[in-house]
CSV table of N, CA and C in Angstrom, one decimal:
chain,number,residue,atom,x,y,z
A,1,MET,N,91.9,104.3,60.2
A,1,MET,CA,92.1,105.9,60.1
A,1,MET,C,90.6,106.2,59.4
A,2,ILE,N,90.4,107.4,59.7
A,2,ILE,CA,89.1,108.2,59.2
A,2,ILE,C,89.4,108.6,58.0
A,3,ARG,N,88.6,108.3,56.8
A,3,ARG,CA,88.9,108.5,55.6
A,3,ARG,C,87.9,109.7,55.0
A,4,LYS,N,86.7,109.8,55.4
A,4,LYS,CA,85.8,110.6,54.7
A,4,LYS,C,85.7,111.8,55.7
A,5,ILE,N,85.8,112.9,55.1
A,5,ILE,CA,85.6,114.2,56.0
A,5,ILE,C,84.2,114.5,56.3
A,6,PRO,N,83.8,114.7,57.6
A,6,PRO,CA,82.3,115.0,57.8
A,6,PRO,C,81.8,116.2,57.1
A,7,ARG,N,80.7,116.7,57.0
A,7,ARG,CA,80.4,117.7,56.6
A,7,ARG,C,80.2,118.9,57.7
A,8,GLU,N,80.2,120.1,57.3
A,8,GLU,CA,80.2,121.0,58.1
A,8,GLU,C,78.7,121.3,58.8
A,9,THR,N,78.4,121.6,60.0
A,9,THR,CA,77.1,121.8,60.5
A,9,THR,C,77.3,123.2,61.4
A,10,SER,N,75.9,123.6,61.9
A,10,SER,CA,76.0,125.0,62.6
A,10,SER,C,76.9,124.7,63.8
A,11,THR,N,77.1,123.5,64.2
A,11,THR,CA,77.8,123.3,65.4
A,11,THR,C,79.3,122.6,65.3
A,12,PHE,N,79.6,122.3,64.0
A,12,PHE,CA,80.8,121.4,63.8
A,12,PHE,C,81.6,122.1,62.5
A,13,HIS,N,82.7,122.1,62.8
A,13,HIS,CA,83.7,122.6,61.7
A,13,HIS,C,84.9,121.5,61.7
A,14,PHE,N,85.0,120.9,60.6
A,14,PHE,CA,86.4,120.1,60.3
A,14,PHE,C,87.6,120.8,60.4
A,15,HIS,N,88.4,120.4,61.3
A,15,HIS,CA,89.6,120.9,61.5
A,15,HIS,C,90.7,119.9,61.7
A,16,ASN,N,91.8,119.9,61.1
A,16,ASN,CA,92.9,118.7,61.5
A,16,ASN,C,94.2,119.7,62.0
A,17,GLU,N,94.4,119.6,63.3
A,17,GLU,CA,95.5,120.5,63.7
A,17,GLU,C,96.9,119.7,63.5
A,18,ASN,N,96.9,118.3,63.1
A,18,ASN,CA,97.9,117.6,62.9
A,18,ASN,C,98.9,118.1,61.7
A,19,PRO,N,100.0,118.4,62.0
A,19,PRO,CA,100.8,119.2,60.8
A,19,PRO,C,101.0,118.3,59.6
A,20,LYS,N,100.9,116.8,59.7
A,20,LYS,CA,101.1,116.1,58.7
A,20,LYS,C,99.7,115.7,58.1
A,21,GLY,N,98.5,116.1,58.6
A,21,GLY,CA,97.4,115.8,58.2
A,21,GLY,C,96.8,114.6,58.6
A,22,HIS,N,97.4,113.8,59.5
A,22,HIS,CA,97.1,112.3,59.9
A,22,HIS,C,95.6,112.5,60.7
A,23,ARG,N,95.0,111.6,60.5
A,23,ARG,CA,93.7,111.6,61.0
A,23,ARG,C,93.8,110.2,62.0
A,24,THR,N,94.5,110.4,63.1
A,24,THR,CA,94.5,109.2,63.9
A,24,THR,C,94.1,109.7,65.5
A,25,GLY,N,94.7,109.0,66.3
A,25,GLY,CA,94.3,109.0,67.8
A,25,GLY,C,95.1,109.9,68.5
A,26,ASP,N,95.5,111.1,68.0
A,26,ASP,CA,96.1,112.5,68.6
A,26,ASP,C,95.3,113.5,69.1
A,27,CYS,N,94.0,113.1,69.7
A,27,CYS,CA,93.0,114.1,69.8
A,27,CYS,C,93.4,114.9,70.9
A,28,VAL,N,94.1,114.5,72.2
A,28,VAL,CA,94.5,115.6,73.0
A,28,VAL,C,95.3,116.5,72.6
A,29,ILE,N,96.3,116.2,71.6
A,29,ILE,CA,97.2,117.0,71.2
A,29,ILE,C,96.7,118.1,70.3
A,30,ARG,N,95.7,117.6,69.4
A,30,ARG,CA,94.9,118.2,68.5
A,30,ARG,C,94.1,119.4,69.2
A,31,ALA,N,93.2,118.9,70.3
A,31,ALA,CA,92.4,119.8,70.9
A,31,ALA,C,92.8,120.9,71.6
A,32,ILE,N,94.0,120.5,72.3
A,32,ILE,CA,94.7,121.5,73.1
A,32,ILE,C,95.5,122.5,72.2
A,33,ALA,N,96.2,122.2,71.2
A,33,ALA,CA,96.7,123.0,70.3
A,33,ALA,C,95.8,123.8,69.6
A,34,ARG,N,94.9,123.3,69.1
A,34,ARG,CA,94.0,124.2,68.3
A,34,ARG,C,93.1,125.3,69.3
A,35,ALA,N,93.0,124.9,70.4
A,35,ALA,CA,92.3,125.9,71.5
A,35,ALA,C,93.3,126.8,72.0
A,36,SER,N,94.3,126.4,72.2
A,36,SER,CA,95.5,127.2,72.8
A,36,SER,C,96.0,128.3,71.8
A,37,GLY,N,96.1,127.8,70.6
A,37,GLY,CA,96.8,128.7,69.6
A,37,GLY,C,98.5,128.3,69.5
A,38,ASP,N,98.6,127.1,70.2
A,38,ASP,CA,100.2,126.6,70.2
A,38,ASP,C,100.3,125.8,69.1
A,39,SER,N,101.5,125.3,68.7
A,39,SER,CA,101.6,124.5,67.5
A,39,SER,C,101.5,123.0,68.3
A,40,TRP,N,101.2,122.3,67.3
A,40,TRP,CA,101.0,120.8,67.7
A,40,TRP,C,102.3,120.3,68.1
A,41,ASP,N,103.6,120.6,67.6
A,41,ASP,CA,104.8,120.2,68.3
A,41,ASP,C,105.0,120.7,69.6
A,42,ASP,N,104.8,121.9,69.9
A,42,ASP,CA,104.8,122.5,71.1
A,42,ASP,C,103.9,122.1,72.3
A,43,THR,N,102.8,121.6,71.8
A,43,THR,CA,101.8,121.0,72.7
A,43,THR,C,102.2,119.6,73.1
A,44,LEU,N,102.7,118.9,72.0
A,44,LEU,CA,103.1,117.5,72.2
A,44,LEU,C,104.3,117.5,73.3
A,45,THR,N,105.2,118.5,73.0
A,45,THR,CA,106.5,118.4,74.0
A,45,THR,C,106.1,119.0,75.4
A,46,GLY,N,105.2,119.8,75.5
A,46,GLY,CA,104.7,120.3,76.8
A,46,GLY,C,103.9,119.2,77.7
A,47,LEU,N,103.1,118.3,76.6
A,47,LEU,CA,102.7,117.1,77.5
A,47,LEU,C,103.4,116.1,77.7
A,48,TYR,N,104.5,115.9,76.9
A,48,TYR,CA,105.4,114.9,77.3
A,48,TYR,C,106.3,115.2,78.5
A,49,LYS,N,106.5,116.6,78.7
A,49,LYS,CA,107.2,117.0,80.0
A,49,LYS,C,106.4,116.7,81.2
A,50,VAL,N,105.1,117.1,81.1
A,50,VAL,CA,103.9,116.7,82.3
A,50,VAL,C,104.2,115.1,82.4
A,51,ALA,N,104.0,114.4,81.4
A,51,ALA,CA,103.9,113.0,81.4
A,51,ALA,C,105.2,112.2,82.0
A,52,LEU,N,106.5,112.9,81.8
A,52,LEU,CA,107.5,112.5,82.4
A,52,LEU,C,107.6,112.8,83.9
A,53,LYS,N,107.3,113.7,84.3
A,53,LYS,CA,107.2,114.2,85.6
A,53,LYS,C,106.3,113.2,86.3
A,54,MET,N,104.9,113.1,85.8
A,54,MET,CA,104.1,112.2,86.5
A,54,MET,C,104.3,110.5,86.2
A,55,LYS,N,105.3,110.2,85.5
A,55,LYS,CA,105.5,108.9,84.9
A,55,LYS,C,104.2,108.2,84.3
A,56,SER,N,103.5,109.1,83.4
A,56,SER,CA,102.4,108.6,82.9
A,56,SER,C,102.5,108.8,81.3
A,57,GLU,N,101.3,109.0,80.8
A,57,GLU,CA,101.5,109.2,79.5
A,57,GLU,C,100.5,110.5,79.2
A,58,PRO,N,100.5,111.0,78.0
A,58,PRO,CA,100.1,112.3,77.6
A,58,PRO,C,98.6,112.1,77.4
A,59,ALA,N,97.9,111.1,77.1
A,59,ALA,CA,96.5,111.0,76.8
A,59,ALA,C,95.5,110.5,78.2
A,60,TRP,N,96.4,110.4,79.1
A,60,TRP,CA,95.6,110.2,80.4
A,60,TRP,C,95.1,111.2,80.9
A,61,CYS,N,93.8,111.3,81.3
A,61,CYS,CA,93.3,112.7,81.9
A,61,CYS,C,94.0,113.5,82.8
A,62,ASP,N,94.6,112.7,83.9
A,62,ASP,CA,95.1,113.5,84.8
A,62,ASP,C,96.3,114.2,84.3
A,63,CYS,N,96.9,113.5,83.3
A,63,CYS,CA,98.3,114.2,82.7
A,63,CYS,C,97.8,115.4,82.0
A,64,TYR,N,97.1,115.3,80.8
A,64,TYR,CA,96.7,116.4,80.1
A,64,TYR,C,95.8,117.5,81.2
A,65,GLY,N,95.2,116.8,82.1
A,65,GLY,CA,94.5,117.9,83.0
A,65,GLY,C,95.6,119.0,83.9
A,66,ARG,N,96.6,118.1,84.1
A,66,ARG,CA,97.7,119.0,84.9
A,66,ARG,C,98.4,120.0,83.7
A,67,TYR,N,98.6,119.6,82.7
A,67,TYR,CA,99.4,120.2,81.5
A,67,TYR,C,98.2,121.7,81.3
A,68,LEU,N,97.0,121.3,81.2
A,68,LEU,CA,96.1,122.5,81.0
A,68,LEU,C,96.1,123.4,82.2
A,69,LYS,N,96.3,122.9,83.4
A,69,LYS,CA,96.2,123.7,84.6
A,69,LYS,C,97.3,124.6,84.5
A,70,GLU,N,98.6,124.0,84.2
A,70,GLU,CA,100.0,124.7,84.2
A,70,GLU,C,100.1,125.7,83.1
A,71,GLN,N,99.1,125.6,82.0
A,71,GLN,CA,99.0,126.6,81.0
A,71,GLN,C,97.7,127.5,81.3
A,72,GLY,N,97.3,127.5,82.3
A,72,GLY,CA,96.3,128.7,82.8
A,72,GLY,C,94.9,128.4,82.4
A,73,TRP,N,94.6,127.1,81.8
A,73,TRP,CA,93.3,126.6,81.8
A,73,TRP,C,92.6,126.2,83.2
A,74,ILE,N,91.2,126.6,83.3
A,74,ILE,CA,90.6,126.2,84.5
A,74,ILE,C,89.4,125.3,84.1
A,75,LYS,N,89.4,124.1,85.0
A,75,LYS,CA,88.6,123.0,84.7
A,75,LYS,C,87.1,123.4,85.1
A,76,GLY,N,86.2,123.1,84.5
A,76,GLY,CA,84.8,123.3,84.8
A,76,GLY,C,84.4,121.8,85.0
A,77,LYS,N,83.4,121.5,86.0
A,77,LYS,CA,82.8,120.3,86.1
A,77,LYS,C,81.5,120.2,85.2
A,78,GLN,N,81.3,118.8,84.8
A,78,GLN,CA,80.2,118.4,83.9
A,78,GLN,C,79.0,119.5,84.0
A,79,PRO,N,78.7,120.2,82.9
A,79,PRO,CA,77.4,121.0,83.2
A,79,PRO,C,76.3,120.1,83.1
A,80,ARG,N,75.4,120.8,83.8
A,80,ARG,CA,73.8,120.3,83.6
A,80,ARG,C,72.9,121.2,83.7
A,81,LYS,N,71.8,120.7,82.9
A,81,LYS,CA,70.6,121.5,82.6
A,81,LYS,C,70.0,121.8,84.0
A,82,GLU,N,68.9,122.6,84.0
A,82,GLU,CA,68.2,122.8,85.3
A,82,GLU,C,67.4,121.6,85.7
A,83,ASP,N,67.2,120.8,84.8
A,83,ASP,CA,66.4,119.4,85.3
A,83,ASP,C,67.4,118.3,85.3
A,84,GLY,N,68.7,118.7,85.4
A,84,GLY,CA,69.8,117.8,85.8
A,84,GLY,C,70.0,117.0,84.7
A,85,LYS,N,69.7,116.9,83.3
A,85,LYS,CA,70.2,116.2,82.3
A,85,LYS,C,71.3,116.9,81.7
A,86,LYS,N,72.2,116.1,81.0
A,86,LYS,CA,73.5,116.5,80.4
A,86,LYS,C,73.3,117.1,79.1
A,87,TYR,N,74.4,117.9,78.9
A,87,TYR,CA,74.3,118.6,77.6
A,87,TYR,C,75.2,117.9,76.5
A,88,THR,N,74.8,117.7,75.3
A,88,THR,CA,75.5,117.3,74.3
A,88,THR,C,76.6,118.3,73.9
A,89,VAL,N,77.6,118.0,73.0
A,89,VAL,CA,78.5,119.2,72.6
A,89,VAL,C,77.8,120.0,71.8
A,90,ALA,N,76.8,119.5,70.9
A,90,ALA,CA,76.0,120.4,70.1
A,90,ALA,C,75.2,121.6,70.9
A,91,GLU,N,74.8,121.1,71.9
A,91,GLU,CA,74.0,122.0,72.9
A,91,GLU,C,75.0,122.9,73.7
A,92,TRP,N,76.1,122.5,74.0
A,92,TRP,CA,77.1,123.3,74.7
A,92,TRP,C,77.7,124.2,73.7
A,93,CYS,N,77.9,123.9,72.4
A,93,CYS,CA,78.3,124.8,71.5
A,93,CYS,C,77.4,126.1,71.4
A,94,ARG,N,76.2,125.8,71.5
A,94,ARG,CA,75.0,126.7,71.2
A,94,ARG,C,75.0,127.5,72.4
A,95,MET,N,75.1,127.0,73.8
A,95,MET,CA,75.4,127.7,74.9
A,95,MET,C,76.5,128.7,75.0
A,96,ASN,N,77.6,128.4,74.3
A,96,ASN,CA,78.8,129.3,74.3
A,96,ASN,C,79.4,129.8,72.9
A,97,PRO,N,78.6,130.7,72.5
A,97,PRO,CA,79.0,131.0,71.0
A,97,PRO,C,80.2,131.8,71.0
A,98,HIS,N,80.7,132.6,72.0
A,98,HIS,CA,81.8,133.3,71.9
A,98,HIS,C,83.1,132.8,72.8
A,99,THR,N,83.1,131.5,73.0
A,99,THR,CA,84.0,131.0,74.1
A,99,THR,C,85.0,130.0,73.3
A,100,THR,N,86.3,130.0,73.8
A,100,THR,CA,87.1,128.8,73.4
A,100,THR,C,87.4,127.9,74.4
A,101,MET,N,87.3,126.7,74.4
A,101,MET,CA,87.3,125.8,75.5
A,101,MET,C,87.8,124.5,75.0
A,102,VAL,N,88.4,123.7,75.8
A,102,VAL,CA,88.5,122.2,75.6
A,102,VAL,C,87.8,121.3,76.2
A,103,VAL,N,87.2,120.3,75.7
A,103,VAL,CA,86.0,119.8,76.0
A,103,VAL,C,86.3,118.1,75.9
A,104,SER,N,86.0,117.5,77.0
A,104,SER,CA,86.1,116.0,77.2
A,104,SER,C,84.6,115.2,77.0
A,105,VAL,N,84.9,114.4,76.1
A,105,VAL,CA,83.7,113.7,75.9
A,105,VAL,C,84.1,112.2,76.2
A,106,SER,N,83.4,110.9,76.2
A,106,SER,CA,83.7,109.7,76.5
A,106,SER,C,85.1,109.2,75.5
A,107,ASN,N,86.1,109.0,76.1
A,107,ASN,CA,87.3,108.5,75.5
A,107,ASN,C,87.9,109.5,74.2
A,108,HIS,N,87.4,110.8,74.4
A,108,HIS,CA,88.0,111.6,73.5
A,108,HIS,C,88.0,113.0,74.0
A,109,LEU,N,89.0,113.9,73.3
A,109,LEU,CA,89.2,115.4,73.6
A,109,LEU,C,88.9,116.2,72.5
A,110,THR,N,88.2,117.3,72.5
A,110,THR,CA,87.8,118.0,71.4
A,110,THR,C,88.0,119.6,71.9
A,111,CYS,N,87.6,120.4,71.0
A,111,CYS,CA,87.6,121.9,71.4
A,111,CYS,C,86.4,122.7,70.9
A,112,ILE,N,86.0,123.6,71.3
A,112,ILE,CA,85.0,124.4,70.7
A,112,ILE,C,85.5,125.8,70.7
A,113,ILE,N,85.4,126.5,69.4
A,113,ILE,CA,85.9,127.8,69.4
A,113,ILE,C,84.6,128.6,68.8
A,114,ASP,N,84.3,129.6,69.4
A,114,ASP,CA,83.0,130.5,68.9
A,114,ASP,C,81.9,129.8,68.6
A,115,GLY,N,81.6,128.7,69.3
A,115,GLY,CA,80.2,127.9,69.1
A,115,GLY,C,80.2,126.9,68.2
A,116,LYS,N,81.5,126.5,67.7
A,116,LYS,CA,81.8,125.3,66.9
A,116,LYS,C,82.6,124.4,67.3
A,117,CYS,N,82.4,123.0,67.3
A,117,CYS,CA,83.3,122.0,67.7
A,117,CYS,C,84.2,121.7,66.5
A,118,ASN,N,85.6,122.1,66.8
A,118,ASN,CA,86.6,121.9,65.9
A,118,ASN,C,87.2,120.5,66.1
A,119,ASP,N,87.2,119.7,65.0
A,119,ASP,CA,87.8,118.4,65.2
A,119,ASP,C,87.7,117.5,63.9
A,120,ILE,N,88.2,116.4,63.8
A,120,ILE,CA,88.3,115.6,62.6
A,120,ILE,C,87.2,114.6,62.4
A,121,TRP,N,86.4,114.6,63.4
A,121,TRP,CA,85.1,113.9,63.3
A,121,TRP,C,84.0,114.4,64.2
A,122,ASN,N,82.8,114.3,63.7
A,122,ASN,CA,81.5,115.2,64.4
A,122,ASN,C,81.2,114.3,65.6
A,123,CYS,N,81.7,114.9,66.7
A,123,CYS,CA,81.4,114.3,68.0
A,123,CYS,C,80.3,115.4,68.7
A,124,THR,N,79.6,116.0,67.9
A,124,THR,CA,78.6,116.8,68.8
A,124,THR,C,77.5,116.1,69.3
A,125,SER,N,77.3,115.0,69.0
A,125,SER,CA,76.2,114.1,69.7
A,125,SER,C,76.5,113.5,70.9
A,126,LYS,N,77.9,113.4,71.2
A,126,LYS,CA,78.3,112.9,72.5
A,126,LYS,C,78.1,113.9,73.5
A,127,THR,N,78.2,113.4,74.8
A,127,THR,CA,78.0,114.2,76.2
A,127,THR,C,79.0,114.8,76.7
A,128,VAL,N,78.9,116.1,77.0
A,128,VAL,CA,80.0,116.8,77.4
A,128,VAL,C,80.3,116.2,78.9
A,129,LEU,N,81.7,116.0,79.3
A,129,LEU,CA,81.9,115.7,80.7
A,129,LEU,C,82.5,116.8,81.4
A,130,ASN,N,83.7,117.0,81.2
A,130,ASN,CA,84.5,118.3,81.7
A,130,ASN,C,84.7,119.1,80.7
A,131,PHE,N,85.3,120.5,81.1
A,131,PHE,CA,85.6,121.4,80.0
A,131,PHE,C,86.6,122.3,80.7
A,132,TRP,N,87.5,122.9,79.8
A,132,TRP,CA,88.4,123.8,80.4
A,132,TRP,C,88.6,125.1,79.6
A,133,THR,N,88.5,126.3,80.4
A,133,THR,CA,88.5,127.5,79.7
A,133,THR,C,89.7,128.5,80.4
A,134,ARG,N,90.0,129.3,79.8
A,134,ARG,CA,90.9,130.3,80.3
A,134,ARG,C,90.6,131.7,79.7
A,135,GLU,N,91.1,132.9,80.6
A,135,GLU,CA,90.7,134.2,80.2
A,135,GLU,C,91.7,134.7,79.4
C-alpha cells in the first residue's frame, strides 16, 4: 500500500476517489469516477456489468474501454509531437489546461482535470498511451 502522500506540483494533484481512502489497485475505478463525476460505487457497478457481458474483468483495457464508450467518452490515439516523440502525462497536462480526460499509461489509468493529473501517486513522468474525452 502507498503510505506517503506525494507533494502537489503544477501538473499533479493528490486525489483519492476511493470512498474508504484505500490506496490500492483500483485505479480504473478511481480515474473514471473522478473524471466522470460519478460515484466510485456507481462506476464499479457499471464496470462489472460490462465485465459480466464480456466475461472479462473490469481492469482489462477492452472492458473499461467499452464502459467508457457506453458512457459517451471518445477514445483518442496515443498523441505524438511533431517530431514523433511521445508526451509524458505532465506535458499532456500542460497541453490540455481546460480539459477533463481519462488517460492510460503503462499498467495504470489516471485522469486529468483542468491541466492536473488527479491520482494517489504522481505518474506525470509516465508516457501517455491513449486517452478518452467527452463533450
